[in-house]
Coordinates of C-alpha atoms in Angstrom, one line a residue:
X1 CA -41.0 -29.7 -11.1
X2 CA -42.5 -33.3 -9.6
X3 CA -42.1 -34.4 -5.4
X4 CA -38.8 -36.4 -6.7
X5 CA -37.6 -33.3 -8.3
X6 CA -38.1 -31.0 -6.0
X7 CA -36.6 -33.6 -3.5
X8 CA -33.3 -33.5 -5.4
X9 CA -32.9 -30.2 -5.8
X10 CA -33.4 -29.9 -2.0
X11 CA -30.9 -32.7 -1.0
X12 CA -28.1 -31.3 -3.4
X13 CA -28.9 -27.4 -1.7
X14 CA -28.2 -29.4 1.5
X15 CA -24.9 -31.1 0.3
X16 CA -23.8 -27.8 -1.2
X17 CA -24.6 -26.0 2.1
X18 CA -23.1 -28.4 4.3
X19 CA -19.5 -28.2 1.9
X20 CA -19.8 -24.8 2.0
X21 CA -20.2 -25.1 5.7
X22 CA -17.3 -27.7 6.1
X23 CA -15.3 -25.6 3.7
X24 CA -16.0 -22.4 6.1
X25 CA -15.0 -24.1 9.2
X26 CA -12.0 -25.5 7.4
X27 CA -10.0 -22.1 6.9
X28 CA -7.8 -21.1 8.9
X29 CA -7.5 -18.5 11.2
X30 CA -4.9 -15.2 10.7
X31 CA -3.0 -13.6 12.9
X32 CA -0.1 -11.2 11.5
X33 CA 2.1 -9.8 14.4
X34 CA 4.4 -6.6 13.2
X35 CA 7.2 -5.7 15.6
X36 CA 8.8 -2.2 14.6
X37 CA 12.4 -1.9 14.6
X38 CA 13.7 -5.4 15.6
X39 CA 16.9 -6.5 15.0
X40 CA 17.3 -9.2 12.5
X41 CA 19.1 -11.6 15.2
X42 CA 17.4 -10.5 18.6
X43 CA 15.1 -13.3 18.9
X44 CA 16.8 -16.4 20.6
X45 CA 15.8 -18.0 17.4
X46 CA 17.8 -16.0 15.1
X47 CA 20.3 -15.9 17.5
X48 CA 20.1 -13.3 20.5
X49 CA 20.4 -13.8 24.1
X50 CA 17.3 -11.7 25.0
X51 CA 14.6 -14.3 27.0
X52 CA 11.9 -15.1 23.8
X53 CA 10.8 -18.9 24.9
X54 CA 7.2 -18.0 23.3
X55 CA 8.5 -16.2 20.0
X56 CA 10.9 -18.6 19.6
X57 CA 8.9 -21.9 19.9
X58 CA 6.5 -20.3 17.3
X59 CA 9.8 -19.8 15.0
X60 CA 11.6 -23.3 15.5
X61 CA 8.4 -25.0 15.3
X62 CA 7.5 -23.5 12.2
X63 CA 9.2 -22.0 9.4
X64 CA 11.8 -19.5 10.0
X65 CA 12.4 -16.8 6.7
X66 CA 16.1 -15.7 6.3
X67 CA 15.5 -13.8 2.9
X68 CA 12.4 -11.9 3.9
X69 CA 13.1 -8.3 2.7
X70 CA 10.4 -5.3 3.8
X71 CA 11.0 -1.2 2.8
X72 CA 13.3 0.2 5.1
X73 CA 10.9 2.4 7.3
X74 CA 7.7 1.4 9.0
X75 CA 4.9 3.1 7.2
X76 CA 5.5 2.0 3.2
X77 CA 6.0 -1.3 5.1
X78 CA 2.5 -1.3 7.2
X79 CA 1.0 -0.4 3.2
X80 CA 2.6 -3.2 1.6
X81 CA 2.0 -5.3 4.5
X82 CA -2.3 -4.5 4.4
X83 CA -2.1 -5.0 0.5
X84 CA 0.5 -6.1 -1.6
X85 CA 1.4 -3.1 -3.5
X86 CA 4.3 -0.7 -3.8
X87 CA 3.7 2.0 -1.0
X88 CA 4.4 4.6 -3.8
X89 CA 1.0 3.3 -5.4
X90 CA -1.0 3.0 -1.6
X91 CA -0.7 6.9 -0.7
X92 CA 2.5 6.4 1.6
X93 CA 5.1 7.1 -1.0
X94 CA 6.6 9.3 2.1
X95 CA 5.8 9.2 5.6
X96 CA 2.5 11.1 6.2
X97 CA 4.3 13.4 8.3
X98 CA 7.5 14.1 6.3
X99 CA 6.0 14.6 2.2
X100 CA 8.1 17.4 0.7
X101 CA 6.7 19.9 -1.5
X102 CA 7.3 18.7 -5.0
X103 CA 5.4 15.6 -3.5
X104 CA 2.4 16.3 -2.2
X105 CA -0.6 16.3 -4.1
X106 CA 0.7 13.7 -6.5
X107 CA -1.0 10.6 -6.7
X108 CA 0.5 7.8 -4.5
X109 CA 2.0 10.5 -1.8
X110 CA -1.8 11.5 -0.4
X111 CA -0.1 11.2 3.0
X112 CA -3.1 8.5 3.8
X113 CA -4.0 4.8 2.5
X114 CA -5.9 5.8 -0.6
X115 CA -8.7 4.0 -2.1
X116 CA -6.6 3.2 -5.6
X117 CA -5.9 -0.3 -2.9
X118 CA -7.5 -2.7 -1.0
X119 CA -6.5 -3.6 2.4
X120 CA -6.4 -7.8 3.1
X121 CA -9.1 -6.7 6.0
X122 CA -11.1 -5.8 3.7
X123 CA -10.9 -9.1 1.3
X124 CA -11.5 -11.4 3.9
X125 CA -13.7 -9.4 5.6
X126 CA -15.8 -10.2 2.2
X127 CA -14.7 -13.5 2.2
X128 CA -16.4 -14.1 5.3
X129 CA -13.2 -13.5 8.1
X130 CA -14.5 -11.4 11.3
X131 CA -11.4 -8.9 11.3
X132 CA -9.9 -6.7 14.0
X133 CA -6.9 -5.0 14.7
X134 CA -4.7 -3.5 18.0
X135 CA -1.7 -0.9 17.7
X136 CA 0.1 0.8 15.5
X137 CA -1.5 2.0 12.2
X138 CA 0.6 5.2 10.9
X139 CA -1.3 4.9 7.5
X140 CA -2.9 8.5 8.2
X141 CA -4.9 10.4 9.9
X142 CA -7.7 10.8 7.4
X143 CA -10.8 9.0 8.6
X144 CA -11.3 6.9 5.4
X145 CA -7.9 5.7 5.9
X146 CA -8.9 4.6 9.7
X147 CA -8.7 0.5 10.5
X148 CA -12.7 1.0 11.0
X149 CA -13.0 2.2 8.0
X150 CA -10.6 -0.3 5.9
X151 CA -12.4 -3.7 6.9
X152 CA -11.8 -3.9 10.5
X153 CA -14.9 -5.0 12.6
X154 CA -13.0 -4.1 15.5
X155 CA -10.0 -1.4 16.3
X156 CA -7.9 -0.1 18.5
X157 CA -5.5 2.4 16.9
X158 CA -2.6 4.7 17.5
X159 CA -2.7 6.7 14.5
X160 CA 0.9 7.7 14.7
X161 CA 4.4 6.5 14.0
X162 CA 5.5 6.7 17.4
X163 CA 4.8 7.5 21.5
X164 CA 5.8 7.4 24.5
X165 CA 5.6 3.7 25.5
X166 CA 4.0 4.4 29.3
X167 CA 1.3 7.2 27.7
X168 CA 3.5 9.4 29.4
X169 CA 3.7 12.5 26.5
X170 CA 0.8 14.0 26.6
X171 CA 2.3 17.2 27.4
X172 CA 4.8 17.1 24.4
X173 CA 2.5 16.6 21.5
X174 CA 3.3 18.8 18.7
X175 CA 1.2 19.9 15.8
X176 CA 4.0 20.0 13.0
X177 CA 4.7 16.5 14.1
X178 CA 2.0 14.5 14.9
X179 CA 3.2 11.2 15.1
X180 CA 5.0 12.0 18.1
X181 CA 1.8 12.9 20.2
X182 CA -0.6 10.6 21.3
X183 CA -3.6 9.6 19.0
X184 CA -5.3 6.6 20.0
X185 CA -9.1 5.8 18.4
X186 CA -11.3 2.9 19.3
X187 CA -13.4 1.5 16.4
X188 CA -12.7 4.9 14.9
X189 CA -13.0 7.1 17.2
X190 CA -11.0 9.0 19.1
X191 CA -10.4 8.0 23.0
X192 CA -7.8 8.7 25.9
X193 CA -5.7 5.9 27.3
X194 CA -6.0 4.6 30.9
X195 CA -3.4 5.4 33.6
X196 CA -1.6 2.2 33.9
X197 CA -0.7 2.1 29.9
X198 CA 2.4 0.6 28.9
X199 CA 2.0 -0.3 25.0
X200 CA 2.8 -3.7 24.7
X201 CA 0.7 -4.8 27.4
X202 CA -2.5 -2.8 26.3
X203 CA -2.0 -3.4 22.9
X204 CA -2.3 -7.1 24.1
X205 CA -5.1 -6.9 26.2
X206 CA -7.1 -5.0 23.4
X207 CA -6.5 -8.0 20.7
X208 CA -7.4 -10.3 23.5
X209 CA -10.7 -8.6 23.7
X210 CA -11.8 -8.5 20.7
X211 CA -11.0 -12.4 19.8
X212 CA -14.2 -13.8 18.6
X213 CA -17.0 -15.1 20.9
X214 CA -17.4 -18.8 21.3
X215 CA -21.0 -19.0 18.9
X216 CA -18.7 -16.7 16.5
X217 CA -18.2 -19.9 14.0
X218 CA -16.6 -17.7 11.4
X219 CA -12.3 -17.9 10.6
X220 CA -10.9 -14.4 11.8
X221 CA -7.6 -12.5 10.7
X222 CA -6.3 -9.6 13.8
X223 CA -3.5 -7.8 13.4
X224 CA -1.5 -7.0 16.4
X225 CA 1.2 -3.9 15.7
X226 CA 3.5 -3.3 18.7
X227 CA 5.4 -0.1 19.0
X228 CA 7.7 -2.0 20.7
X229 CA 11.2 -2.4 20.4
X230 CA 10.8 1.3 18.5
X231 CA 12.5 4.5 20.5
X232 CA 12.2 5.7 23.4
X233 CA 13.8 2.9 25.0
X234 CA 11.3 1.6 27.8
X235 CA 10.5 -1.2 30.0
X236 CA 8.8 -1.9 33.1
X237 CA 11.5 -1.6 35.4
X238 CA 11.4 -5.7 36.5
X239 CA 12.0 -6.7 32.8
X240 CA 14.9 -4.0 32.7
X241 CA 16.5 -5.8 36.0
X242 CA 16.5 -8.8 34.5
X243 CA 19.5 -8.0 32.1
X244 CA 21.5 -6.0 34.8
X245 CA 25.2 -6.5 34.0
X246 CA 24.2 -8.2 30.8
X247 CA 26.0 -5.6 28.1
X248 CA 28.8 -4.8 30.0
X249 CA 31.3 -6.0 27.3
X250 CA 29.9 -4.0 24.7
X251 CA 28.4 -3.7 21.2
X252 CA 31.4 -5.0 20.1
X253 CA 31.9 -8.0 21.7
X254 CA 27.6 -8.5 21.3
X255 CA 28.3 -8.5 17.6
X256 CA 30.7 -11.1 17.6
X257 CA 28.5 -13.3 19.7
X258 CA 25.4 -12.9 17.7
X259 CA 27.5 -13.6 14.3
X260 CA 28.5 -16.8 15.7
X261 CA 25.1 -17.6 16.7
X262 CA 23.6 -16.9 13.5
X263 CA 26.0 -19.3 11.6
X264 CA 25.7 -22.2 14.4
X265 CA 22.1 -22.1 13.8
X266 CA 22.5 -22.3 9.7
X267 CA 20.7 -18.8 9.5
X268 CA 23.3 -17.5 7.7
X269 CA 26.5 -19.7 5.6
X270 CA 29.7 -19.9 8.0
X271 CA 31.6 -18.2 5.1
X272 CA 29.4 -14.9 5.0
X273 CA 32.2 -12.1 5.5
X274 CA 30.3 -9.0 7.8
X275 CA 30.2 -5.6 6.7
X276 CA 32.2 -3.0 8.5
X277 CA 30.5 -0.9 11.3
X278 CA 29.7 2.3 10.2
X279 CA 31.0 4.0 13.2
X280 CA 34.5 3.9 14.1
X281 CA 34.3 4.4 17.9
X282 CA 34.6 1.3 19.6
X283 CA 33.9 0.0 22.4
X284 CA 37.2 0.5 24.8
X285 CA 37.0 3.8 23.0
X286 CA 34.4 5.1 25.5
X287 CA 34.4 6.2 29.0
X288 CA 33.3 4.3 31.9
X289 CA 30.6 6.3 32.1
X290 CA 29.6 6.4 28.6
X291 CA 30.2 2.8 28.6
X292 CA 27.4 2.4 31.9
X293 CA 24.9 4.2 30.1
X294 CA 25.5 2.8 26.8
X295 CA 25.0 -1.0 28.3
X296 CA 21.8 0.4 30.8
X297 CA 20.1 1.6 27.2
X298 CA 20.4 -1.9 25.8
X299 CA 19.5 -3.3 28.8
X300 CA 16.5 -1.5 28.7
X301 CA 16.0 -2.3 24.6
X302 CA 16.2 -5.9 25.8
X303 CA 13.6 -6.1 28.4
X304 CA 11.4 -4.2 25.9
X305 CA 11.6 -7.3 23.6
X306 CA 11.1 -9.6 26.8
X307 CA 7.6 -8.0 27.1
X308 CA 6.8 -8.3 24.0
X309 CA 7.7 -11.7 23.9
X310 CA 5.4 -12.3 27.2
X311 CA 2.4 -10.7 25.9
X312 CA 2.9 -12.9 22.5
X313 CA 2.4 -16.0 25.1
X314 CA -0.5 -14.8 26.3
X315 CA -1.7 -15.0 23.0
X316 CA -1.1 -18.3 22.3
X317 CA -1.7 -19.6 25.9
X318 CA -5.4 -18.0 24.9
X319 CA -5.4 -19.8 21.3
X320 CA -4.8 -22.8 22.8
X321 CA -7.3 -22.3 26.0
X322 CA -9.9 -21.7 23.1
X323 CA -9.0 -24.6 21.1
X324 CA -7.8 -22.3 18.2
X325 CA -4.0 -22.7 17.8
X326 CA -3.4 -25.6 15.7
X327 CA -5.9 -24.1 13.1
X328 CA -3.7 -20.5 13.4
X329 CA -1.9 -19.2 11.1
X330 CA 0.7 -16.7 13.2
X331 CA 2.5 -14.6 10.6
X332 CA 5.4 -12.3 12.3
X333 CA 8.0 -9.8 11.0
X334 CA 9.7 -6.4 12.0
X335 CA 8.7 -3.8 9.4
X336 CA 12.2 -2.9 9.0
X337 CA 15.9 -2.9 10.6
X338 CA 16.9 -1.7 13.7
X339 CA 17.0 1.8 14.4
X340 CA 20.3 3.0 14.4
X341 CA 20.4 6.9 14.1
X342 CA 21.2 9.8 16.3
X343 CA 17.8 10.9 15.7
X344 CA 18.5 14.6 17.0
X345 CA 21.3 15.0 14.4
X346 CA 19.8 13.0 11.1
X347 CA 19.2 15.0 8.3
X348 CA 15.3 13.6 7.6
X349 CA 14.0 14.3 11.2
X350 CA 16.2 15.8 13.5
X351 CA 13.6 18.4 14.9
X352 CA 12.1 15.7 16.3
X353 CA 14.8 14.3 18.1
X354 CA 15.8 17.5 20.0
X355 CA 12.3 17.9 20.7
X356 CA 12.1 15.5 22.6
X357 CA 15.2 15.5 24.6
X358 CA 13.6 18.8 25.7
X359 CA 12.8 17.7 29.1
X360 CA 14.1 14.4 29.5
X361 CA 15.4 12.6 31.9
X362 CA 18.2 10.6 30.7
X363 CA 20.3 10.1 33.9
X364 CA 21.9 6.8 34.4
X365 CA 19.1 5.7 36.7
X366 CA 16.2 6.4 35.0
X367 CA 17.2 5.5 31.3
X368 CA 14.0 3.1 30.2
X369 CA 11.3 5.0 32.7
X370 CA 8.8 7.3 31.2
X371 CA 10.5 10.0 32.0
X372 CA 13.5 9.7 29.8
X373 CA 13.4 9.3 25.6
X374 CA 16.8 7.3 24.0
X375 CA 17.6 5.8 21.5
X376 CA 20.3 3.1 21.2
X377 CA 22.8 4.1 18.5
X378 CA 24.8 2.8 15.5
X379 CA 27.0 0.1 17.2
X380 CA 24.0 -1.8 18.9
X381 CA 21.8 -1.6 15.8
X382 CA 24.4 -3.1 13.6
X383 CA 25.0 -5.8 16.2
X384 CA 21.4 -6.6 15.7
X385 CA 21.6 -6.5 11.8
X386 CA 25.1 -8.1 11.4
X387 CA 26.1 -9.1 9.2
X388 CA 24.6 -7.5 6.7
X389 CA 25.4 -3.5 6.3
X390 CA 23.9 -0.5 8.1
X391 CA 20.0 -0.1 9.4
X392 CA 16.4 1.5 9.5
X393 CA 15.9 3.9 6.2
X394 CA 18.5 2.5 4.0
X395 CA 18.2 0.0 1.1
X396 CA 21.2 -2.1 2.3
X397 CA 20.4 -5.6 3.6
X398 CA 20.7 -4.6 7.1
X399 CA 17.5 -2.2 6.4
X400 CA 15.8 -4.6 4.6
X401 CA 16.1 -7.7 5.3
X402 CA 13.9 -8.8 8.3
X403 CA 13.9 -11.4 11.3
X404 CA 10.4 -13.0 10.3
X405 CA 9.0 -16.2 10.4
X406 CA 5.1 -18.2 10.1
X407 CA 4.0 -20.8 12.2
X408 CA 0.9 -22.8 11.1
X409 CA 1.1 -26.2 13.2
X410 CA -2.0 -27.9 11.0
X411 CA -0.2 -27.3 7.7
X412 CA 3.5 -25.7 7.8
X413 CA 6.4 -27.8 7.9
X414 CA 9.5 -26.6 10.2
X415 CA 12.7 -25.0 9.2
X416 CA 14.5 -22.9 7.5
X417 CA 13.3 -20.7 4.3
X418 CA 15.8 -18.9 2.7
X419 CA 14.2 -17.7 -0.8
X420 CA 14.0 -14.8 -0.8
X421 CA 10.3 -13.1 0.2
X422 CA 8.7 -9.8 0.2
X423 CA 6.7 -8.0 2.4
X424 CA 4.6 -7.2 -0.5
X425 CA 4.2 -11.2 -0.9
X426 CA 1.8 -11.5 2.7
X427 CA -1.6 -11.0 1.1
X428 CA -1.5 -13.3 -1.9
X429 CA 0.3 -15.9 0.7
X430 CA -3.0 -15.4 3.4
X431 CA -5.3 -15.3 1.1
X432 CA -4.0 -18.8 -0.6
X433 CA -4.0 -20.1 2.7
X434 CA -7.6 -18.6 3.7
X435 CA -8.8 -19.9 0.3
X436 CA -9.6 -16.4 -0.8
X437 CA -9.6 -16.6 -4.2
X438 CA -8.9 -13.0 -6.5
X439 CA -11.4 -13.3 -9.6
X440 CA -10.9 -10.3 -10.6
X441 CA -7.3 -8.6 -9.3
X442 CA -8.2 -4.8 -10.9
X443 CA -11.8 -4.9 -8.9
X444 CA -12.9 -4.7 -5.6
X445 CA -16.1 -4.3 -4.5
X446 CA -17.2 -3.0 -8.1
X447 CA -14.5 -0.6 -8.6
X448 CA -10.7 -0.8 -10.0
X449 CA -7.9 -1.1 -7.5
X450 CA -4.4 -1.5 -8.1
X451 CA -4.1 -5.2 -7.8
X452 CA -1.3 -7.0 -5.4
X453 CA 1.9 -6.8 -6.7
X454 CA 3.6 -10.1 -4.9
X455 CA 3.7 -13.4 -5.1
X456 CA 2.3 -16.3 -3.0
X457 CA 5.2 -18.4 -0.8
X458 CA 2.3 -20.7 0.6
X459 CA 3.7 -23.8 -0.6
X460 CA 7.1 -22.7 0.8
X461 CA 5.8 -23.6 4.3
X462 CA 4.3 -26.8 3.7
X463 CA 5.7 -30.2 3.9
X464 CA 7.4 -30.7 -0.1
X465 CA 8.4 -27.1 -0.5
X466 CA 9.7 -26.4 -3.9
X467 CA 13.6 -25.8 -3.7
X468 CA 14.3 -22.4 -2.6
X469 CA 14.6 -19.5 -5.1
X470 CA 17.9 -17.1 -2.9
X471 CA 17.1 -14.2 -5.5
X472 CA 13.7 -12.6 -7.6
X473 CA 13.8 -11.8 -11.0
X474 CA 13.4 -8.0 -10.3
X475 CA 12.6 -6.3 -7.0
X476 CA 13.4 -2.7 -6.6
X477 CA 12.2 0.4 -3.9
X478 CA 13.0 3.8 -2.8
X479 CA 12.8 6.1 0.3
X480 CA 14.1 9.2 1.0
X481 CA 16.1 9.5 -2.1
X482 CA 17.7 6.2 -1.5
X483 CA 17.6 3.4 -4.0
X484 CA 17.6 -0.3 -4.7
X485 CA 17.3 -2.1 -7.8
X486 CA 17.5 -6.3 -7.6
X487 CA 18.1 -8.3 -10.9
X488 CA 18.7 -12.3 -10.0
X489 CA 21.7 -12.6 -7.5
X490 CA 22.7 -8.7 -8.8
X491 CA 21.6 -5.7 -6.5
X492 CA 22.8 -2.5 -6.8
X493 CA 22.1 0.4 -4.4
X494 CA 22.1 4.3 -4.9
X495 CA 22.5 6.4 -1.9
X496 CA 22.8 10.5 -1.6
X497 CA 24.6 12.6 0.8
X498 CA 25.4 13.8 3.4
X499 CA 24.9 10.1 4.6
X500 CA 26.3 8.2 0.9
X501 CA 28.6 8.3 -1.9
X502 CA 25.9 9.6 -4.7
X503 CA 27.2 6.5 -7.1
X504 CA 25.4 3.4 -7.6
X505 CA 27.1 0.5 -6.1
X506 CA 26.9 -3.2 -7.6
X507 CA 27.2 -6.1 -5.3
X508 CA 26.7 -10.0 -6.0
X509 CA 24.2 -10.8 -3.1
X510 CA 24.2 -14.0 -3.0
X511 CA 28.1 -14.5 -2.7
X512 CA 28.0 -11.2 -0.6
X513 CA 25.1 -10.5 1.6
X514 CA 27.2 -8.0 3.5
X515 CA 27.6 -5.7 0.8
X516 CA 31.4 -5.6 1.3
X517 CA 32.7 -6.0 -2.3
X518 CA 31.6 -3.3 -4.5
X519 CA 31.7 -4.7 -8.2
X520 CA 30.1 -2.0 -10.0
X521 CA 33.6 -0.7 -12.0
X522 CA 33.9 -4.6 -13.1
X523 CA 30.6 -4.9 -14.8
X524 CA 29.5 -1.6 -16.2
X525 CA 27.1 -2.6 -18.5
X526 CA 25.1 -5.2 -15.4
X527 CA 24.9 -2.3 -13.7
X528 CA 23.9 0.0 -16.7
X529 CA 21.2 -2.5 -17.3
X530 CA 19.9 -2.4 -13.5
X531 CA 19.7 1.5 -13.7
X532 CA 17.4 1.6 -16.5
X533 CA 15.6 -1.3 -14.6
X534 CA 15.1 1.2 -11.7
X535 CA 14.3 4.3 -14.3
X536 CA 11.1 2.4 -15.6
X537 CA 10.2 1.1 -11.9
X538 CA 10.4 4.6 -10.8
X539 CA 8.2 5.5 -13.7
X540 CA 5.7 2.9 -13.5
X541 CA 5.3 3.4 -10.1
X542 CA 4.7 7.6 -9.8
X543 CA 8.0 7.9 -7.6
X544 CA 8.4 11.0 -7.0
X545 CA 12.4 12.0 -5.3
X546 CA 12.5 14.5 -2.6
X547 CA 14.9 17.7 -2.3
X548 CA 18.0 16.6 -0.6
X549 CA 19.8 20.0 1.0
X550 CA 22.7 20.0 -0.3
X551 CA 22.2 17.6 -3.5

């Protein structure tokens, strides 16, 4: 090779280096906040009354998702969530905790994130993205299944599904249960919590810290899990005085207010009929008393989403204090409905429930301290899921479908979104917006991996979105013997006893989001059709039923 040559060569290695440089600084950043439990309308954006200025300028100024669908409990979700497959496939085909006999053992029910996936942490980490994560993780307890060991740089972790909110349980742990003790690790390994814990705040303060120093040029993706708005009910008592008096009509009359919301905002079609409450007792059916601690819970629930909301505006006050925000992408969603069981006498859990009541204190005045452990019930939840039907762990809409929205102020457009979206569709979405490109889908660092199972929405948020799509061609799920199947605007839902009818249902969704008008005697052979559609799901998928007493 002569000078000129070599000159060339030299110039173009610069030019490639300096587009690979631009391209680099170019990405965005990713930040995916998961909420666990929320009510589909209890952001002031989606039509609550609870105080969320910062949550709700991220919504309305980006693109708000009225179709977004996850599993109806929080860990399949979290495994979908990190990598786009079925959670029957990832190793959380159950919760860790609860895998029944005839399950475990079987592949996709290892009770941990297997190594069959890859997490998104991991593919960006590859890809160039410094990666951490704060809160929840309840993917397992195995330590190859730990954030520092699934392509987080940085971690802080409660391994479980669940705590007390103020680090306050330390004395109730229990070994047949652990999700309900505290297991925190940092960078993978284990550590105590400080005296002044409350979760939303420390789960905060950790993210915070591990934000990327200034000479750090690379994008970064964090994922920041509250436990928050999950049971037990509790605030810091100044967020809980600031909705004093505020539920003293009712779940009933809440209900009402939050429908009419939710259709002045276009977040739902003014002629959408409600489903039916699933308890009878109403409001002016309780006694005063009943009635004051009913309406102190939610008062509690609400300044638990107030915090949150707070420590989601230190966030962004810090994004934009570094310069960062614009270039952001801030991906949010609930990983399923609102809790609505009386956990102490469901059939899946209710061990844990009465365990711990054991010791309570769920007097009037201290309802939302770390001394008491609630639970709002059945009315509130479904005042929070309205008006789609039931809550947390069922395949109805009002389990699935989730408030959620992205805000992305370089690229995405505002508005609403309502095509329908899956939870399993967030990693091939982030990494079309990172750039992140999947050469080969069945390979990851050398070796096969189940490849992600959704479907990009990234031009849905930009500025000439293609017309929405209300249904998918086929979606379908399971958990705890409960069952879905989705074919166009046709979804028909399969629910045992003790808390169902044991018959398939059929229901037009699109006309009928609530799940009111049961059409499965009218069109036997739709539904026929959809069954065998969930019979080959189940099968290609490894789901495995549990034992239902009494089934």
């Amino acid at each position: 090779m002569n000078r000129l040559q070599m000159l060339l060569a030299a110039t173009a290695m610069t030019a490639v280096s300096a587009a690979s440089a631009s391209a680099q600084e170019s990405r965005p950043n990713i930040i995916v906040i998961l909420v666990d439990d929320m009510g589909f309308s209890d952001l002031g954006a989606f039509g609550g009354e609870i105080r969320t200025p910062n949550l709700d300028a991220l919504a309305n100024k980006g693109v708000k998702f009225t179709n977004f669908h996850a599993t109806p409990v929080c860990a399949p979700t979290r495994a979908e969530l990190l990598t786009g497959v079925d959670h029957h496939q990832t190793g959380l085909g159950n919760f860790p905790e609860l895998r029944q006999d005839n399950q475990i053992d079987k592949p996709g029910y290892e009770g941990y994130l297997n190594d069959r996936v890859a997490t998104i942490a991991e593919r960006l980490k590859d890809a160039g993205y410094y990666t951490f994560q704060s809160g929840k993780w309840h993917l397992g307890y195995d330590p190859h299944a730990n954030p520092a060991a699934r392509g987080f740089d940085r971690s802080f972790t409660l391994l479980g599904g669940g705590h007390n909110h103020f680090g306050a349980d330390q004395d109730r742990q229990r070994p047949d249960m652990p999700n309900v003790g505290l297991v925190y690790t940092l960078d993978g390994k284990q550590v105590p919590i400080p005296a002044n814990f409350y979760s939303s705040d420390y789960f905060t303060g950790q993210f915070l810290s591990f934000l990327p120093a200034a000479k750090d040029k690379r994008p970064f993706f964090g994922y920041l899990a509250f436990t928050a708005p999950h049971y037990p009910i509790q605030a810091p008592p100044e967020d809980i005085k600031r909705y004093a008096g505020k539920y003293d009509a009712g779940y009933d009359v809440l209900r009402q207010q939050r429908l009419q919301r939710l259709k002045s905002l276009r977040m739902i079609p003014e002629n959408v009929v409600a489903h039916d409450q699933s308890s009878s007792r109403r409001w002016a059916d309780l006694t005063p008393e009943e009635q004051r601690i009913e309406a102190r819970t939610m008062e509690a629930y609400a300044g638990m989403v107030d915090r949150l909301d707070q420590n989601v505006g230190k966030l962004v006050a810090e994004l934009k204090k570094r310069g960062q925000y614009d270039n952001t992408v801030i991906m949010f969603l609930s990983d399923n409905g609102p809790e609505g069981h009386e956990l102490d006498q469901s059939f899946i859990i209710p061990e844990a429930g009465k365990a711990m009541l054991a010791g309570a204190d769920n007097s009037l005045e201290a309802i939302g301290s770390a001394k008491s452990y609630v639970w709002y019930k059945a009315n509130w939840a479904e005042a929070g899921s309205a008006p789609f039907r039931r809550y947390k762990s069922f395949p109805t809409e009002g389990g699935t479908r989730v408030v959620s929205f992205l805000s992305y102020p370089r690229q995405a457009r505002t508005g609403i979104e309502p095509s329908y979206l899956s939870v399993r569709d967030v990693v091939p979405t982030l990494l079309d917006l990172a750039q992140v490109k999947l050469d080969k889908p069945a390979e990851f660092r050398g070796k096969p991996v189940i490849a992600p199972q959704g479907i990009s929405f990234a031009q849905r948020i930009k500025p000439g979105a293609p017309p929405p799509q209300l249904s998918p061609t086929f979606a379908a799920g399971e958990m705890f013997g409960r069952r879905y199947v989705r074919e166009g605007r046709w979804k028909a839902v399969h629910i045992p006893p003790p808390t169902g009818s044991g018959h398939w249902e059929l229901f037009d969704i699109e006309a009928d989001p609530g799940e009111v008008n049961d059409l499965a005697r009218s069109n036997p052979e739709q539904l026929a059709g959809m069954i065998k559609g969930w019979n080959r799901y189940a099968t290609e998928k490894g789901v495995v039923l549990p034992v239902i007493p009494g089934n």
